[in-house]
mmCIF file of C-alpha atoms in Angstrom:
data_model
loop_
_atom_site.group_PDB
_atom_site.id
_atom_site.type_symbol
_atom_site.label_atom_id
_atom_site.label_comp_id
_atom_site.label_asym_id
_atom_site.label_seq_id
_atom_site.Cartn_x
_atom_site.Cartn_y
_atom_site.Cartn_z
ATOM 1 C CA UNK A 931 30.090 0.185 60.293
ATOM 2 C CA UNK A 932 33.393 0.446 58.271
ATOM 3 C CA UNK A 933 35.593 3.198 58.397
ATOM 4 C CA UNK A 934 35.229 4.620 54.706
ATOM 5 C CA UNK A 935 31.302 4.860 55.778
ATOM 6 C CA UNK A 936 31.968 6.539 58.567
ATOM 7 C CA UNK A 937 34.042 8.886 56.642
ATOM 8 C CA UNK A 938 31.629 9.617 54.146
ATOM 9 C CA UNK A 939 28.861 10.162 56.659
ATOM 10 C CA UNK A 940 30.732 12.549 58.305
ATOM 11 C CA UNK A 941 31.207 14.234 54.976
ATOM 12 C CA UNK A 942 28.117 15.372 54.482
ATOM 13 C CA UNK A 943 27.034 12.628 52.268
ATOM 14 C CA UNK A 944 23.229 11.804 54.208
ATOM 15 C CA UNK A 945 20.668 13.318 52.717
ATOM 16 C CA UNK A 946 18.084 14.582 54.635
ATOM 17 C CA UNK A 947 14.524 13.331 53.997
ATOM 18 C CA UNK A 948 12.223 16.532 53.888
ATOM 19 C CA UNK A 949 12.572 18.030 50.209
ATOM 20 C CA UNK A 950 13.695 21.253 49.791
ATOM 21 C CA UNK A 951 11.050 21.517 46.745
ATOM 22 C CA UNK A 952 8.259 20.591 49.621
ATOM 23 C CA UNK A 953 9.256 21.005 52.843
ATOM 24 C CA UNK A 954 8.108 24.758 53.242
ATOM 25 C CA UNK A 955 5.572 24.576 50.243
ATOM 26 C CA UNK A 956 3.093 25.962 52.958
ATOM 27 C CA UNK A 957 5.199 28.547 53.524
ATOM 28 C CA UNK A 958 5.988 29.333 49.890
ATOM 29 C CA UNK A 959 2.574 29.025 49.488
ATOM 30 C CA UNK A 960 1.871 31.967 51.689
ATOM 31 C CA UNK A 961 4.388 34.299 49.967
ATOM 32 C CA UNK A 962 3.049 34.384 46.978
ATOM 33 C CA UNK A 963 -0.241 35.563 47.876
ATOM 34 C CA UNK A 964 -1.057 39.124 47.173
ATOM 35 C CA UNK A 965 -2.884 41.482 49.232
ATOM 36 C CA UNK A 966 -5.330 41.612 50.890
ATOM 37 C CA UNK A 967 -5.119 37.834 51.538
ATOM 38 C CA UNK A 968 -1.570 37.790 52.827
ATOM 39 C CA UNK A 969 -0.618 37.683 55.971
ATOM 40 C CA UNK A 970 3.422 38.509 57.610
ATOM 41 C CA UNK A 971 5.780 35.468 56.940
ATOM 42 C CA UNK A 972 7.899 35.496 60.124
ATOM 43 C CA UNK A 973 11.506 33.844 60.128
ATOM 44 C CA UNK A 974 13.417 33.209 63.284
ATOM 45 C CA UNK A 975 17.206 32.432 63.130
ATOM 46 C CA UNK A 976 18.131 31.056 66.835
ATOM 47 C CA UNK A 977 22.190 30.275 67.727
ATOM 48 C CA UNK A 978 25.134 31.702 68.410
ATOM 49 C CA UNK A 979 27.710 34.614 66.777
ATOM 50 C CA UNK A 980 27.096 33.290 63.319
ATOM 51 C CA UNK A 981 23.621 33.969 62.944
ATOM 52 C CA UNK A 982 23.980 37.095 65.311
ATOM 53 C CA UNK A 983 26.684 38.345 62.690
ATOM 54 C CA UNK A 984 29.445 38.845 64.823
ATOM 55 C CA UNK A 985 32.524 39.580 62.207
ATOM 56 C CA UNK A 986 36.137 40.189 63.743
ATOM 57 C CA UNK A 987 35.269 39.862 67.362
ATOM 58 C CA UNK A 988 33.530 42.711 68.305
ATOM 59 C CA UNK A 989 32.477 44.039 65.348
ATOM 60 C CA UNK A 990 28.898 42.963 64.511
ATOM 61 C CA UNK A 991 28.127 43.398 60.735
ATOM 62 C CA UNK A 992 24.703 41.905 60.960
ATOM 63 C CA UNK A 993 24.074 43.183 57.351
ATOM 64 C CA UNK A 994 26.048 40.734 56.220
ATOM 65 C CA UNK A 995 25.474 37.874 58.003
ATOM 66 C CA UNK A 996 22.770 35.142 56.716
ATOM 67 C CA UNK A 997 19.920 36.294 58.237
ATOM 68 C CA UNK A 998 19.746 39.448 56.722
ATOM 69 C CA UNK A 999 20.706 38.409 53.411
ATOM 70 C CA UNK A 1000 18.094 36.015 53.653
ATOM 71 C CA UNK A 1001 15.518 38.633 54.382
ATOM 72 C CA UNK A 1002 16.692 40.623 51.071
ATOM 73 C CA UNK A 1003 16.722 37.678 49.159
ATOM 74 C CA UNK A 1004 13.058 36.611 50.009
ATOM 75 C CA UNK A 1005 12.305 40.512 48.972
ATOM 76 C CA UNK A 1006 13.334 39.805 45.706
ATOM 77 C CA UNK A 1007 11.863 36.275 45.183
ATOM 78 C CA UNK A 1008 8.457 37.083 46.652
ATOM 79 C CA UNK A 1009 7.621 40.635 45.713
ATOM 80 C CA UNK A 1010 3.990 40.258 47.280
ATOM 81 C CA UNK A 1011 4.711 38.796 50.230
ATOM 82 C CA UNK A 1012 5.188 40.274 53.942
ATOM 83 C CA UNK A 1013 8.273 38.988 55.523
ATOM 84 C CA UNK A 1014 9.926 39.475 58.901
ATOM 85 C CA UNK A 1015 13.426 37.766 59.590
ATOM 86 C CA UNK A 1016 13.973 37.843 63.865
ATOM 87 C CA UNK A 1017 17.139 36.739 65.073
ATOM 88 C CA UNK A 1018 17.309 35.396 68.652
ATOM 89 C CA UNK A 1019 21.020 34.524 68.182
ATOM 90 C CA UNK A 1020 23.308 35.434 71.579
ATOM 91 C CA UNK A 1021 27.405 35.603 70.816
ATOM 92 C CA UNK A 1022 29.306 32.716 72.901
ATOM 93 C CA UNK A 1023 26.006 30.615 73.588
ATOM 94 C CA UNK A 1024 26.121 26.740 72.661
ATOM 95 C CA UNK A 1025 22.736 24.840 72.451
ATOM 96 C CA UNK A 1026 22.501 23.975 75.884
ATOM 97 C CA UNK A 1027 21.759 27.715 76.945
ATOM 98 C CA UNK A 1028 19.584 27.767 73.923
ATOM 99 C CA UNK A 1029 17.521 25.319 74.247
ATOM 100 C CA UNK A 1030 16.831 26.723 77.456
ATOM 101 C CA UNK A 1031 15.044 30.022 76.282
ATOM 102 C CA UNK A 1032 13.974 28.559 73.493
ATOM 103 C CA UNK A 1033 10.106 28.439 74.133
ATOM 104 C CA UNK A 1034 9.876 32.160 75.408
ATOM 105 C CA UNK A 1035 12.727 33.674 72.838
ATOM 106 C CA UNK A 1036 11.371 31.300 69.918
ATOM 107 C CA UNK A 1037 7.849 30.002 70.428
ATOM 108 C CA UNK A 1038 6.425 33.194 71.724
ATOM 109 C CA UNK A 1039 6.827 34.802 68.255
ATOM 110 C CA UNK A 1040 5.058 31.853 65.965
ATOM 111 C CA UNK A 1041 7.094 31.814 63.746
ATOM 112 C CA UNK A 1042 6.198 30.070 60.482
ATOM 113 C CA UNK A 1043 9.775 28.929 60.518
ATOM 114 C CA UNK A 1044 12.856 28.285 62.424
ATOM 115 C CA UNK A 1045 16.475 27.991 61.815
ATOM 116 C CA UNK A 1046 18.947 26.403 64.356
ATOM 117 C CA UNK A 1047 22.978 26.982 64.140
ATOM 118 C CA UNK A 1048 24.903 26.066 67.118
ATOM 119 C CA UNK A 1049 27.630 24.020 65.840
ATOM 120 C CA UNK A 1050 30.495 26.287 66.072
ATOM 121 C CA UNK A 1051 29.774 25.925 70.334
ATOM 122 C CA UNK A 1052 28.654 22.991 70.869
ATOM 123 C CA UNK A 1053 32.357 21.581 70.645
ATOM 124 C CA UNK A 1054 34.127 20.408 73.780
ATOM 125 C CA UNK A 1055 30.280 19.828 75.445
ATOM 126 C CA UNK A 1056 28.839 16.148 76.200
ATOM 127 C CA UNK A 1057 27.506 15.247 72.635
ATOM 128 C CA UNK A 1058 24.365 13.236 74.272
ATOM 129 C CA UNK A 1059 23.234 16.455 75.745
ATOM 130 C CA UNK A 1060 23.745 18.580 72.593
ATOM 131 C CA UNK A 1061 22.041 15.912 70.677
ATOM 132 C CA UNK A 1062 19.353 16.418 73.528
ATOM 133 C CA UNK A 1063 19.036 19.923 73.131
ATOM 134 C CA UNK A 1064 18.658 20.463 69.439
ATOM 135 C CA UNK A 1065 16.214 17.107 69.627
ATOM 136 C CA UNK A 1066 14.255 18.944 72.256
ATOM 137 C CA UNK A 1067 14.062 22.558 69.883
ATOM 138 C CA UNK A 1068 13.301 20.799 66.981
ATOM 139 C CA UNK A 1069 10.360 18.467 68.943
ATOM 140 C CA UNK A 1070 9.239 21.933 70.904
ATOM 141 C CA UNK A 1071 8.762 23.522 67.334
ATOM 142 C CA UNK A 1072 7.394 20.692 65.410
ATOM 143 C CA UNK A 1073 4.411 20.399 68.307
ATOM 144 C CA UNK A 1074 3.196 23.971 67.413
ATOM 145 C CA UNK A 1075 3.457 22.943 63.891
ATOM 146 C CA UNK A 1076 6.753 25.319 63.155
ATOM 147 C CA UNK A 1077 8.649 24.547 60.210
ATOM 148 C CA UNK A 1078 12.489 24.061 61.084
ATOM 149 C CA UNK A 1079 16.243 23.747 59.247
ATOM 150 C CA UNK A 1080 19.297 22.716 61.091
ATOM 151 C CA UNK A 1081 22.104 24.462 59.844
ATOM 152 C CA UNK A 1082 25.314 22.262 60.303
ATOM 153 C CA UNK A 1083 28.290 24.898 61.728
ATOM 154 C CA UNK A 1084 29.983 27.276 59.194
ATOM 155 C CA UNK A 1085 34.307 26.887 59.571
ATOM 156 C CA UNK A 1086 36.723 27.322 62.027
ATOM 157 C CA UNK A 1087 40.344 27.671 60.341
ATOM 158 C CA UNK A 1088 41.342 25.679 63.168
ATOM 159 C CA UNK A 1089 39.144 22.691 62.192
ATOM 160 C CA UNK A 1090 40.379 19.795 60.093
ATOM 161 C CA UNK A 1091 37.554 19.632 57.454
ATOM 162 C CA UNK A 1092 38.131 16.323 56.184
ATOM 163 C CA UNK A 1093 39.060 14.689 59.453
ATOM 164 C CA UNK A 1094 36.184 12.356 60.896
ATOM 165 C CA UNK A 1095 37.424 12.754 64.516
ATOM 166 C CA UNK A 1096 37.322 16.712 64.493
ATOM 167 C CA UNK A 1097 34.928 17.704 66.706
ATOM 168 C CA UNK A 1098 33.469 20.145 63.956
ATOM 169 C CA UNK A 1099 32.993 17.439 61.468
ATOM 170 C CA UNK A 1100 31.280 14.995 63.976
ATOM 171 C CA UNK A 1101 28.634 18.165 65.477
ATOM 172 C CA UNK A 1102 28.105 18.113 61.685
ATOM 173 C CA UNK A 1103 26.874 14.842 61.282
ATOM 174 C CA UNK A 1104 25.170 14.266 64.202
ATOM 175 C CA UNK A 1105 23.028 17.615 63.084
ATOM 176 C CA UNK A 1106 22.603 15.790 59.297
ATOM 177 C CA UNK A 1107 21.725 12.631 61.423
ATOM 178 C CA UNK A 1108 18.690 14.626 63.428
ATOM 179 C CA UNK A 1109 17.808 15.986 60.535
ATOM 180 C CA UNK A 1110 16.948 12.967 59.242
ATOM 181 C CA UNK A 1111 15.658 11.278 61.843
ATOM 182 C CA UNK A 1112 13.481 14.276 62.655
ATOM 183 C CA UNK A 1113 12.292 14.725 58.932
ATOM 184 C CA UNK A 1114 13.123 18.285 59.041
ATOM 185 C CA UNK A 1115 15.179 20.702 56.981
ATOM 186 C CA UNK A 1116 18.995 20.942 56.935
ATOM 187 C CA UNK A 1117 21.231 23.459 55.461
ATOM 188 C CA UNK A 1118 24.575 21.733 55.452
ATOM 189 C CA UNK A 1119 27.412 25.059 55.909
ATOM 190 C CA UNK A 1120 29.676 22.980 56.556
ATOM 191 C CA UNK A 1121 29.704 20.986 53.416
ATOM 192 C CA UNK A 1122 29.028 24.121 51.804
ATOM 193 C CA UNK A 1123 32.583 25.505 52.826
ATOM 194 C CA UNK A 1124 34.413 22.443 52.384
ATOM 195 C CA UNK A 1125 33.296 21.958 48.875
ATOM 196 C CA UNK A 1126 34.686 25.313 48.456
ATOM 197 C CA UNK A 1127 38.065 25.300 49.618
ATOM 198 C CA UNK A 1128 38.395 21.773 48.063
ATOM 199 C CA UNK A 1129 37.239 23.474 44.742
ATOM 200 C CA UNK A 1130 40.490 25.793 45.367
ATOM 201 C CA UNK A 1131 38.563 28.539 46.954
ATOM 202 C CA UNK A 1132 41.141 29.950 50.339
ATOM 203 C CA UNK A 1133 39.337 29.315 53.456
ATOM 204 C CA UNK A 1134 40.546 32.583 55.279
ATOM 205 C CA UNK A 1135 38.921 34.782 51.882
ATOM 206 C CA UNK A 1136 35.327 33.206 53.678
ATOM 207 C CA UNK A 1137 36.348 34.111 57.251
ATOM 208 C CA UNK A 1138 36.064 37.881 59.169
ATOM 209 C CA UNK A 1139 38.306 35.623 61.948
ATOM 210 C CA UNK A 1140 39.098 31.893 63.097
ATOM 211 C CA UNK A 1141 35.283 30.997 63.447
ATOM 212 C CA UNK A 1142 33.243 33.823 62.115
ATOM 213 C CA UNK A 1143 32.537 33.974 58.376
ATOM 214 C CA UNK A 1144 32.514 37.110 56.705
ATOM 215 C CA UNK A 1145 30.197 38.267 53.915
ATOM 216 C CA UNK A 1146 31.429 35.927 51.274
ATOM 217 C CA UNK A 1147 31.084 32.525 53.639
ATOM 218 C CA UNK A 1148 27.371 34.032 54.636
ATOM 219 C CA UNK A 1149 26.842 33.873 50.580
ATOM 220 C CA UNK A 1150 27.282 30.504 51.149
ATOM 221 C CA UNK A 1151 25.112 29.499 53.380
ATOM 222 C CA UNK A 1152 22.115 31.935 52.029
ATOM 223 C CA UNK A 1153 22.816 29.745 48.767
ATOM 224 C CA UNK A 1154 21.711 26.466 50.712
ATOM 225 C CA UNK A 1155 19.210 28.522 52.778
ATOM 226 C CA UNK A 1156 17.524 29.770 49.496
ATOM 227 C CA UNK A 1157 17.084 25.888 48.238
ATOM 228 C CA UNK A 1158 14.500 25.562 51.000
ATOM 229 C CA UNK A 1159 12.351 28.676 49.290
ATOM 230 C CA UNK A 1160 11.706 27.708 45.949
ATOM 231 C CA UNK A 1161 10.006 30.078 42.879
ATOM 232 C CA UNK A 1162 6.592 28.446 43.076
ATOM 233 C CA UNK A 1163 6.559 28.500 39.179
ATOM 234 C CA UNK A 1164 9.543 26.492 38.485
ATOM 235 C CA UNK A 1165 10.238 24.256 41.787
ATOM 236 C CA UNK A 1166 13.472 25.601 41.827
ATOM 237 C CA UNK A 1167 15.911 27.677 44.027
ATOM 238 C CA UNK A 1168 17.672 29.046 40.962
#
């Protein structure tokens, strides 16, 4: 494999082969349906800080982090439907730990889908076992017939974004890789945030601190997030 693929795999440039339009079209499905043939729509967003919405360490501004603006969002776009959002996200964790109370935090509340964001932590760990843990989650979930999206990590000011070696950008591929491979869903954060500073945008106006977003960089991952829950009518996110 050369080195400029390598480069532009690790930049976010593997698409992942469930649809957005598609993937959750059960799901969408669901949500549109009005009483009394609908039934509660339940979410669960599993990780670390991020999802958890720790801001500047130890404020927690969980209205502002992506799960809750997720829950709003779906609100809006499905007026009919019932909709729970459940985080399960523990501060500090990596995927490891995760993975390890995944059945009884996760599976225990069939949910209809399931997000996964442990980036951020998983640096400095043995990558096979990461890659085993978020393999095993995604397999665990997909046997009970639960819908999931990967979310690559949001930044770290101390990460070099366009650096293949960083240890950010490669837990970023090798979650676009499993993706893939697993043929589920995949909100890519971190190509989200490097588009934006590389469109001019200041990284540390998206960050509460070094490696927790604030509001603005939780904007930008509900914007990917919201891809994946398309207006029936149109097909479309937007």
């Amino acid at each position: 494999m050369t080195s400029a693929l390598l480069v532009a795999l690790s930049l976010g440039f593997v698409s992942p082969q469930a649809s957005p339009k598609t993937y959750l079209s059960d799901v969408v499905q669901r949500m549109t349906k009005d009483w009394p043939n609908n039934r509660m729509v339940e979410i669960v967003c599993h990780g670390h800080s991020v999802p958890a919405g720790y801001a500047k360490t130890p404020e927690i501004r969980a209205a502002d982090a992506y799960p809750n603006l997720l829950r709003l969002a779906l609100f809006e776009r499905f007026p009919h439907a019932v909709i729970n959002v459940t985080v399960t996200a523990i501060g500090g964790e990596n995927s490891i730990s995760g993975e390890k109370r995944f059945a009884h935090d996760v599976l225990e509340r069939h949910p209809d889908v399931v997000t996964i964001d442990y980036g951020l932590n998983d640096r400095g760990l043995d990558p096979v076992a990461v890659r085993n843990a978020w393999q095993s989650m995604v397999r665990q979930a997909k046997a009970q017939n639960i819908k999931v999206i990967l979310m690559t990590p949001t930044a770290d000011q101390s990460a070099k974004m366009d650096d293949p070696n960083d240890p950010l950008v490669q837990r970023a591929l090798m979650i676009r890789e499993l993706a893939k491979e697993e043929d589920v869903g995949l909100v890519d954060s971190f190509e989200a945030f490097r588009l934006a500073v590389a469109g001019g945008k200041p990284l540390v106006s998206l960050m509460a601190q070094v490696n927790h977003p604030n509001r603005q960089g939780h904007e930008l991952v509900l914007a990917r997030l919201l891809e994946w829950f398309p207006k029936p009518e149109s097909g479309s996110a937007r």
